[in-house]
PDB file of C-alpha atoms (C1' of nucleotides) in Angstrom:
ATOM      1  CA  MET A 997       1.349  30.644  13.494  1.00  0.00           C
ATOM      2  CA  ASP A 998      -1.105  33.438  12.812  1.00  0.00           C
ATOM      3  CA  GLU A 999      -1.711  35.227  16.089  1.00  0.00           C
ATOM      4  CA  SER A1000      -5.351  35.913  15.363  1.00  0.00           C
ATOM      5  CA  THR A1001      -6.116  32.196  15.420  1.00  0.00           C
ATOM      6  CA  ALA A1002      -3.457  30.949  17.824  1.00  0.00           C
ATOM      7  CA  SER A1003      -5.598  31.231  20.953  1.00  0.00           C
ATOM      8  CA  PRO A1004      -8.538  29.088  19.796  1.00  0.00           C
ATOM      9  CA  ARG A1005      -6.205  26.562  18.225  1.00  0.00           C
ATOM     10  CA  MET A1006      -4.057  26.136  21.317  1.00  0.00           C
ATOM     11  CA  ASN A1007      -7.193  25.788  23.399  1.00  0.00           C
ATOM     12  CA  GLN A1008      -8.578  23.148  21.078  1.00  0.00           C
ATOM     13  CA  TYR A1009      -5.313  21.226  21.351  1.00  0.00           C
ATOM     14  CA  GLU A1010      -5.123  21.515  25.111  1.00  0.00           C
ATOM     15  CA  LYS A1011      -8.723  20.483  25.608  1.00  0.00           C
ATOM     16  CA  GLY A1012      -8.317  17.557  23.246  1.00  0.00           C
ATOM     17  CA  LYS A1013     -10.861  18.884  20.779  1.00  0.00           C
ATOM     18  CA  HIS A1014      -8.396  18.784  17.909  1.00  0.00           C
ATOM     19  CA  THR A1015      -4.865  17.513  17.476  1.00  0.00           C
ATOM     20  CA  PRO A1016      -2.169  19.614  15.819  1.00  0.00           C
ATOM     21  CA  ASP A1017      -0.373  18.287  12.766  1.00  0.00           C
ATOM     22  CA  VAL A1018       3.369  17.727  12.796  1.00  0.00           C
ATOM     23  CA  GLN A1019       4.146  21.038  11.143  1.00  0.00           C
ATOM     24  CA  THR A1020       2.261  22.872  13.883  1.00  0.00           C
ATOM     25  CA  LEU A1021       3.846  20.740  16.592  1.00  0.00           C
ATOM     26  CA  LYS A1022       7.258  21.697  15.233  1.00  0.00           C
ATOM     27  CA  LEU A1023       6.413  25.381  15.649  1.00  0.00           C
ATOM     28  CA  ILE A1024       5.296  24.742  19.219  1.00  0.00           C
ATOM     29  CA  ALA A1025       8.388  22.660  19.954  1.00  0.00           C
ATOM     30  CA  ASP A1026      10.664  25.412  18.694  1.00  0.00           C
ATOM     31  CA  GLU A1027       8.778  27.929  20.778  1.00  0.00           C
ATOM     32  CA  LEU A1028       9.172  25.761  23.899  1.00  0.00           C
ATOM     33  CA  ASP A1029      12.818  24.980  23.045  1.00  0.00           C
ATOM     34  CA  VAL A1030      12.254  21.233  23.122  1.00  0.00           C
ATOM     35  CA  PRO A1031      12.852  18.700  20.351  1.00  0.00           C
ATOM     36  CA  LEU A1032       9.871  17.592  18.308  1.00  0.00           C
ATOM     37  CA  ASN A1033      10.138  14.034  19.598  1.00  0.00           C
ATOM     38  CA  TYR A1034       9.650  15.382  23.133  1.00  0.00           C
ATOM     39  CA  PHE A1035       5.889  15.230  22.600  1.00  0.00           C
ATOM     40  CA  PHE A1036       5.985  11.556  21.710  1.00  0.00           C
ATOM     41  CA  CYS A1037       8.083  10.226  24.569  1.00  0.00           C
ATOM     42  CA  GLU A1038       6.186   7.768  26.694  1.00  0.00           C
ATOM     43  CA  SER A1039       7.855   8.522  30.003  1.00  0.00           C
ATOM     44  CA  GLU A1040       9.086  11.611  31.803  1.00  0.00           C
ATOM     45  CA  SER A1041      12.653  10.291  31.920  1.00  0.00           C
ATOM     46  CA  SER A1042      12.643   9.567  28.180  1.00  0.00           C
ATOM     47  CA  ALA A1043      11.418  13.090  27.534  1.00  0.00           C
ATOM     48  CA  LYS A1044      14.174  14.619  29.655  1.00  0.00           C
ATOM     49  CA  LEU A1045      16.766  12.469  27.927  1.00  0.00           C
ATOM     50  CA  ALA A1046      15.393  13.522  24.547  1.00  0.00           C
ATOM     51  CA  CYS A1047      15.901  17.187  25.463  1.00  0.00           C
ATOM     52  CA  ILE A1048      19.480  16.635  26.574  1.00  0.00           C
ATOM     53  CA  ILE A1049      20.336  14.451  23.586  1.00  0.00           C
ATOM     54  CA  ASP A1050      18.888  17.068  21.269  1.00  0.00           C
ATOM     55  CA  LYS A1051      21.370  19.618  22.525  1.00  0.00           C
ATOM     56  CA  MET A1052      24.356  17.298  22.118  1.00  0.00           C
ATOM     57  CA  THR A1053      26.760  17.452  19.216  1.00  0.00           C
ATOM     58  CA  GLU A1054      26.947  14.501  16.845  1.00  0.00           C
ATOM     59  CA  ASP A1055      30.188  13.450  18.506  1.00  0.00           C
ATOM     60  CA  GLU A1056      28.656  13.494  21.967  1.00  0.00           C
ATOM     61  CA  LYS A1057      25.702  11.476  20.746  1.00  0.00           C
ATOM     62  CA  ARG A1058      27.995   8.926  19.155  1.00  0.00           C
ATOM     63  CA  VAL A1059      29.952   8.539  22.396  1.00  0.00           C
ATOM     64  CA  LEU A1060      26.749   8.176  24.385  1.00  0.00           C
ATOM     65  CA  LEU A1061      25.439   5.625  21.915  1.00  0.00           C
ATOM     66  CA  GLU A1062      28.541   3.504  22.402  1.00  0.00           C
ATOM     67  CA  HIS A1063      28.242   3.887  26.143  1.00  0.00           C
ATOM     68  CA  VAL A1064      24.636   2.738  26.362  1.00  0.00           C
ATOM     69  CA  SER A1065      25.250  -0.071  23.893  1.00  0.00           C
ATOM     70  CA  LYS A1066      28.007  -1.402  26.133  1.00  0.00           C
ATOM     71  CA  THR A1067      25.844  -0.954  29.220  1.00  0.00           C
ATOM     72  CA  LYS A1068      23.100  -2.941  27.547  1.00  0.00           C
ATOM     73  CA  LEU A1069      25.530  -5.741  26.755  1.00  0.00           C
ATOM     74  CA  ASP A1070      26.843  -5.752  30.294  1.00  0.00           C
ATOM     75  CA  ILE A1071      23.355  -6.008  31.692  1.00  0.00           C
ATOM     76  CA  LYS A1072      22.521  -8.865  29.358  1.00  0.00           C
ATOM     77  CA  SER A1073      25.695 -10.762  30.223  1.00  0.00           C
ATOM     78  CA  GLU A1074      25.092 -10.533  33.960  1.00  0.00           C
TER      79      GLU A1074
ATOM     80  CA  MET B1032      -5.302  -1.019  10.510  1.00  0.00           C
ATOM     81  CA  ASP B1033      -7.789  -2.513   8.101  1.00  0.00           C
ATOM     82  CA  GLU B1034      -5.873  -4.732   5.715  1.00  0.00           C
ATOM     83  CA  SER B1035      -8.074  -3.876   2.750  1.00  0.00           C
ATOM     84  CA  THR B1036      -6.917  -0.271   2.867  1.00  0.00           C
ATOM     85  CA  ALA B1037      -3.424  -0.675   4.325  1.00  0.00           C
ATOM     86  CA  SER B1038      -1.630  -0.956   0.989  1.00  0.00           C
ATOM     87  CA  PRO B1039      -2.869   2.299  -0.596  1.00  0.00           C
ATOM     88  CA  ARG B1040      -2.416   4.159   2.665  1.00  0.00           C
ATOM     89  CA  MET B1041       1.162   3.021   3.199  1.00  0.00           C
ATOM     90  CA  ASN B1042       1.939   3.941  -0.389  1.00  0.00           C
ATOM     91  CA  GLN B1043       0.454   7.381   0.033  1.00  0.00           C
ATOM     92  CA  TYR B1044       2.593   7.893   3.150  1.00  0.00           C
ATOM     93  CA  GLU B1045       5.765   6.641   1.516  1.00  0.00           C
ATOM     94  CA  LYS B1046       5.239   8.717  -1.592  1.00  0.00           C
ATOM     95  CA  GLY B1047       4.491  11.792   0.479  1.00  0.00           C
ATOM     96  CA  LYS B1048       0.971  12.125  -0.867  1.00  0.00           C
ATOM     97  CA  HIS B1049      -0.565  12.056   2.610  1.00  0.00           C
ATOM     98  CA  THR B1050       0.811  12.041   6.125  1.00  0.00           C
ATOM     99  CA  PRO B1051      -0.408   9.577   8.748  1.00  0.00           C
ATOM    100  CA  ASP B1052      -1.918  10.877  11.971  1.00  0.00           C
ATOM    101  CA  VAL B1053      -0.343  10.044  15.311  1.00  0.00           C
ATOM    102  CA  GLN B1054      -2.714   7.179  16.016  1.00  0.00           C
ATOM    103  CA  THR B1055      -1.712   5.541  12.724  1.00  0.00           C
ATOM    104  CA  LEU B1056       1.966   6.232  13.348  1.00  0.00           C
ATOM    105  CA  LYS B1057       1.644   4.471  16.697  1.00  0.00           C
ATOM    106  CA  LEU B1058       0.327   1.363  14.957  1.00  0.00           C
ATOM    107  CA  ILE B1059       3.232   1.466  12.503  1.00  0.00           C
ATOM    108  CA  ALA B1060       5.743   2.049  15.301  1.00  0.00           C
ATOM    109  CA  ASP B1061       4.426  -0.954  17.228  1.00  0.00           C
ATOM    110  CA  GLU B1062       4.622  -3.041  14.087  1.00  0.00           C
ATOM    111  CA  LEU B1063       8.246  -1.984  13.494  1.00  0.00           C
ATOM    112  CA  ASP B1064       9.107  -2.393  17.198  1.00  0.00           C
ATOM    113  CA  VAL B1065      10.353   1.169  17.525  1.00  0.00           C
ATOM    114  CA  PRO B1066       9.135   3.891  19.891  1.00  0.00           C
ATOM    115  CA  LEU B1067       6.723   6.455  18.487  1.00  0.00           C
ATOM    116  CA  ASN B1068       9.237   9.257  18.953  1.00  0.00           C
ATOM    117  CA  TYR B1069      11.606   7.379  16.616  1.00  0.00           C
ATOM    118  CA  PHE B1070       9.874   9.028  13.657  1.00  0.00           C
ATOM    119  CA  PHE B1071      10.489  12.515  15.008  1.00  0.00           C
ATOM    120  CA  CYS B1072      14.189  12.274  15.814  1.00  0.00           C
ATOM    121  CA  GLU B1073      16.245  14.686  13.789  1.00  0.00           C
ATOM    122  CA  SER B1074      19.406  12.614  13.539  1.00  0.00           C
ATOM    123  CA  GLU B1075      20.246   8.970  13.077  1.00  0.00           C
ATOM    124  CA  SER B1076      22.096   8.832  16.389  1.00  0.00           C
ATOM    125  CA  SER B1077      19.143  10.359  18.242  1.00  0.00           C
ATOM    126  CA  ALA B1078      16.875   7.778  16.670  1.00  0.00           C
ATOM    127  CA  LYS B1079      19.112   4.908  17.713  1.00  0.00           C
ATOM    128  CA  LEU B1080      19.339   6.287  21.230  1.00  0.00           C
ATOM    129  CA  ALA B1081      15.554   6.618  21.342  1.00  0.00           C
ATOM    130  CA  CYS B1082      15.179   2.928  20.518  1.00  0.00           C
ATOM    131  CA  ILE B1083      17.618   1.842  23.202  1.00  0.00           C
ATOM    132  CA  ILE B1084      16.156   4.193  25.796  1.00  0.00           C
ATOM    133  CA  ASP B1085      12.675   2.926  25.015  1.00  0.00           C
ATOM    134  CA  LYS B1086      13.696  -0.572  25.995  1.00  0.00           C
ATOM    135  CA  MET B1087      15.270   0.501  29.277  1.00  0.00           C
ATOM    136  CA  THR B1088      13.569   0.158  32.632  1.00  0.00           C
ATOM    137  CA  GLU B1089      12.688   3.308  34.551  1.00  0.00           C
ATOM    138  CA  ASP B1090      15.670   2.674  36.834  1.00  0.00           C
ATOM    139  CA  GLU B1091      18.067   2.398  33.926  1.00  0.00           C
ATOM    140  CA  LYS B1092      16.715   5.580  32.414  1.00  0.00           C
ATOM    141  CA  ARG B1093      17.098   7.390  35.711  1.00  0.00           C
ATOM    142  CA  VAL B1094      20.710   6.274  35.991  1.00  0.00           C
ATOM    143  CA  LEU B1095      21.427   7.318  32.417  1.00  0.00           C
ATOM    144  CA  LEU B1096      19.763  10.665  33.004  1.00  0.00           C
ATOM    145  CA  GLU B1097      22.064  11.310  35.963  1.00  0.00           C
ATOM    146  CA  HIS B1098      25.036  10.233  33.896  1.00  0.00           C
ATOM    147  CA  VAL B1099      24.368  12.529  30.974  1.00  0.00           C
ATOM    148  CA  SER B1100      23.476  15.395  33.282  1.00  0.00           C
ATOM    149  CA  LYS B1101      26.890  15.061  34.946  1.00  0.00           C
ATOM    150  CA  THR B1102      28.597  14.778  31.580  1.00  0.00           C
ATOM    151  CA  LYS B1103      26.897  17.942  30.444  1.00  0.00           C
ATOM    152  CA  LEU B1104      28.085  19.760  33.575  1.00  0.00           C
ATOM    153  CA  ASP B1105      31.623  18.502  33.080  1.00  0.00           C
ATOM    154  CA  ILE B1106      31.664  19.731  29.528  1.00  0.00           C
ATOM    155  CA  LYS B1107      30.369  23.119  30.575  1.00  0.00           C
ATOM    156  CA  SER B1108      32.934  23.463  33.362  1.00  0.00           C
ATOM    157  CA  GLU B1109      35.841  22.650  31.100  1.00  0.00           C
TER     158      GLU B1109
ATOM    159  C1'  DT C 175       0.031 -10.797  -7.465  1.00  0.00           C
ATOM    160  C1'  DT C 176       2.121  -6.693  -5.911  1.00  0.00           C
ATOM    161  C1'  DA C 177       2.934  -1.834  -6.169  1.00  0.00           C
ATOM    162  C1'  DC C 178       0.884   2.093  -6.947  1.00  0.00           C
ATOM    163  C1'  DT C 179      -2.509   6.012  -8.190  1.00  0.00           C
ATOM    164  C1'  DA C 180      -6.966   8.992  -9.109  1.00  0.00           C
ATOM    165  C1'  DA C 181     -10.860  10.767  -7.323  1.00  0.00           C
ATOM    166  C1'  DG C 182     -14.967  11.021  -4.647  1.00  0.00           C
ATOM    167  C1'  DA C 183     -16.530  10.090   0.197  1.00  0.00           C
ATOM    168  C1'  DT C 184     -15.487  11.081   4.529  1.00  0.00           C
ATOM    169  C1'  DA C 185     -13.569  13.212   8.531  1.00  0.00           C
ATOM    170  C1'  DC C 186     -10.593  16.238  10.179  1.00  0.00           C
ATOM    171  C1'  DT C 187      -8.798  21.084  11.540  1.00  0.00           C
ATOM    172  C1'  DC C 188      -8.951  26.233  11.084  1.00  0.00           C
ATOM    173  C1'  DT C 189     -11.267  30.418  11.264  1.00  0.00           C
ATOM    174  C1'  DT C 190     -14.777  33.397  12.615  1.00  0.00           C
ATOM    175  C1'  DA C 191     -17.852  35.016  15.811  1.00  0.00           C
ATOM    176  C1'  DG C 192     -19.089  35.313  20.166  1.00  0.00           C
ATOM    177  C1'  DC C 193     -19.870  33.780  25.194  1.00  0.00           C
ATOM    178  C1'  DC C 194     -18.273  33.450  30.078  1.00  0.00           C
ATOM    179  C1'  DA C 195     -15.296  34.341  34.120  1.00  0.00           C
TER     180       DA C 195
ATOM    181  C1'  DT D1223      -9.437  41.210  28.844  1.00  0.00           C
ATOM    182  C1'  DG D1224      -8.188  36.384  28.575  1.00  0.00           C
ATOM    183  C1'  DG D1225      -9.762  31.866  28.313  1.00  0.00           C
ATOM    184  C1'  DC D1226     -12.619  29.182  26.001  1.00  0.00           C
ATOM    185  C1'  DT D1227     -16.250  27.141  22.694  1.00  0.00           C
ATOM    186  C1'  DA D1228     -19.677  26.310  18.562  1.00  0.00           C
ATOM    187  C1'  DA D1229     -20.237  25.785  13.960  1.00  0.00           C
ATOM    188  C1'  DG D1230     -19.452  26.475   9.175  1.00  0.00           C
ATOM    189  C1'  DA D1231     -15.562  26.829   5.747  1.00  0.00           C
ATOM    190  C1'  DG D1232     -11.862  24.859   4.198  1.00  0.00           C
ATOM    191  C1'  DT D1233      -8.631  21.159   3.713  1.00  0.00           C
ATOM    192  C1'  DA D1234      -6.859  16.984   4.825  1.00  0.00           C
ATOM    193  C1'  DT D1235      -7.008  11.726   4.677  1.00  0.00           C
ATOM    194  C1'  DC D1236      -9.394   7.187   3.640  1.00  0.00           C
ATOM    195  C1'  DT D1237     -11.664   4.123   0.662  1.00  0.00           C
ATOM    196  C1'  DT D1238     -12.897   2.331  -3.626  1.00  0.00           C
ATOM    197  C1'  DA D1239     -11.922   1.201  -8.078  1.00  0.00           C
ATOM    198  C1'  DG D1240      -8.741   0.500 -11.183  1.00  0.00           C
ATOM    199  C1'  DT D1241      -4.066   0.643 -13.864  1.00  0.00           C
ATOM    200  C1'  DA D1242       0.630  -0.875 -14.521  1.00  0.00           C
ATOM    201  C1'  DA D1243       4.624  -3.867 -13.907  1.00  0.00           C
TER     202       DA D1243
END
DNA sequence: TTACTAAGATACTCTTAGCCA
DNA sequence: TGGCTAAGAGTATCTTAGTAA
């Protein structure tokens, strides 16, 4: 992002005057070291999970996916 | 979304001519029964996890968060 | 009918300039 | 200085009208 315009733009986003497009959000996400989907999580816990998942390897994510799928089934069968 | 304009708009999104804003994406997400952040996940496994997490209760998410936090620590300590 | 596209109308953001604390 | 805002310039999407399959 061009530094000469970053300040007004960030202010406009924060104050709700304008909304950044996805490309801009990606720059901000990278800067904050969070995944892009972090901004679209609807709960604090989902957002935290998104951050952790983002840092996982594909293998770790696959294992977790199996784990939560089983958990879901267990809950349903109870 | 207004039905009279939905068809051209969806086509323009699919063909990459235009990109929908977040408000529109939310409507599409609700229609597809996926969370909004689904569209911004950078891997298939993250996207699947996002869907499952979205359907969890706050308690379930909290438990999962503790679980993955521990897992992370275990991996680091190994 | 359904899928798709062009192009003008419309509405948005970005940049500049500048104010306020 | 740093935070913030107004307003025009610039650029995007939305709607209409219409073509193709």
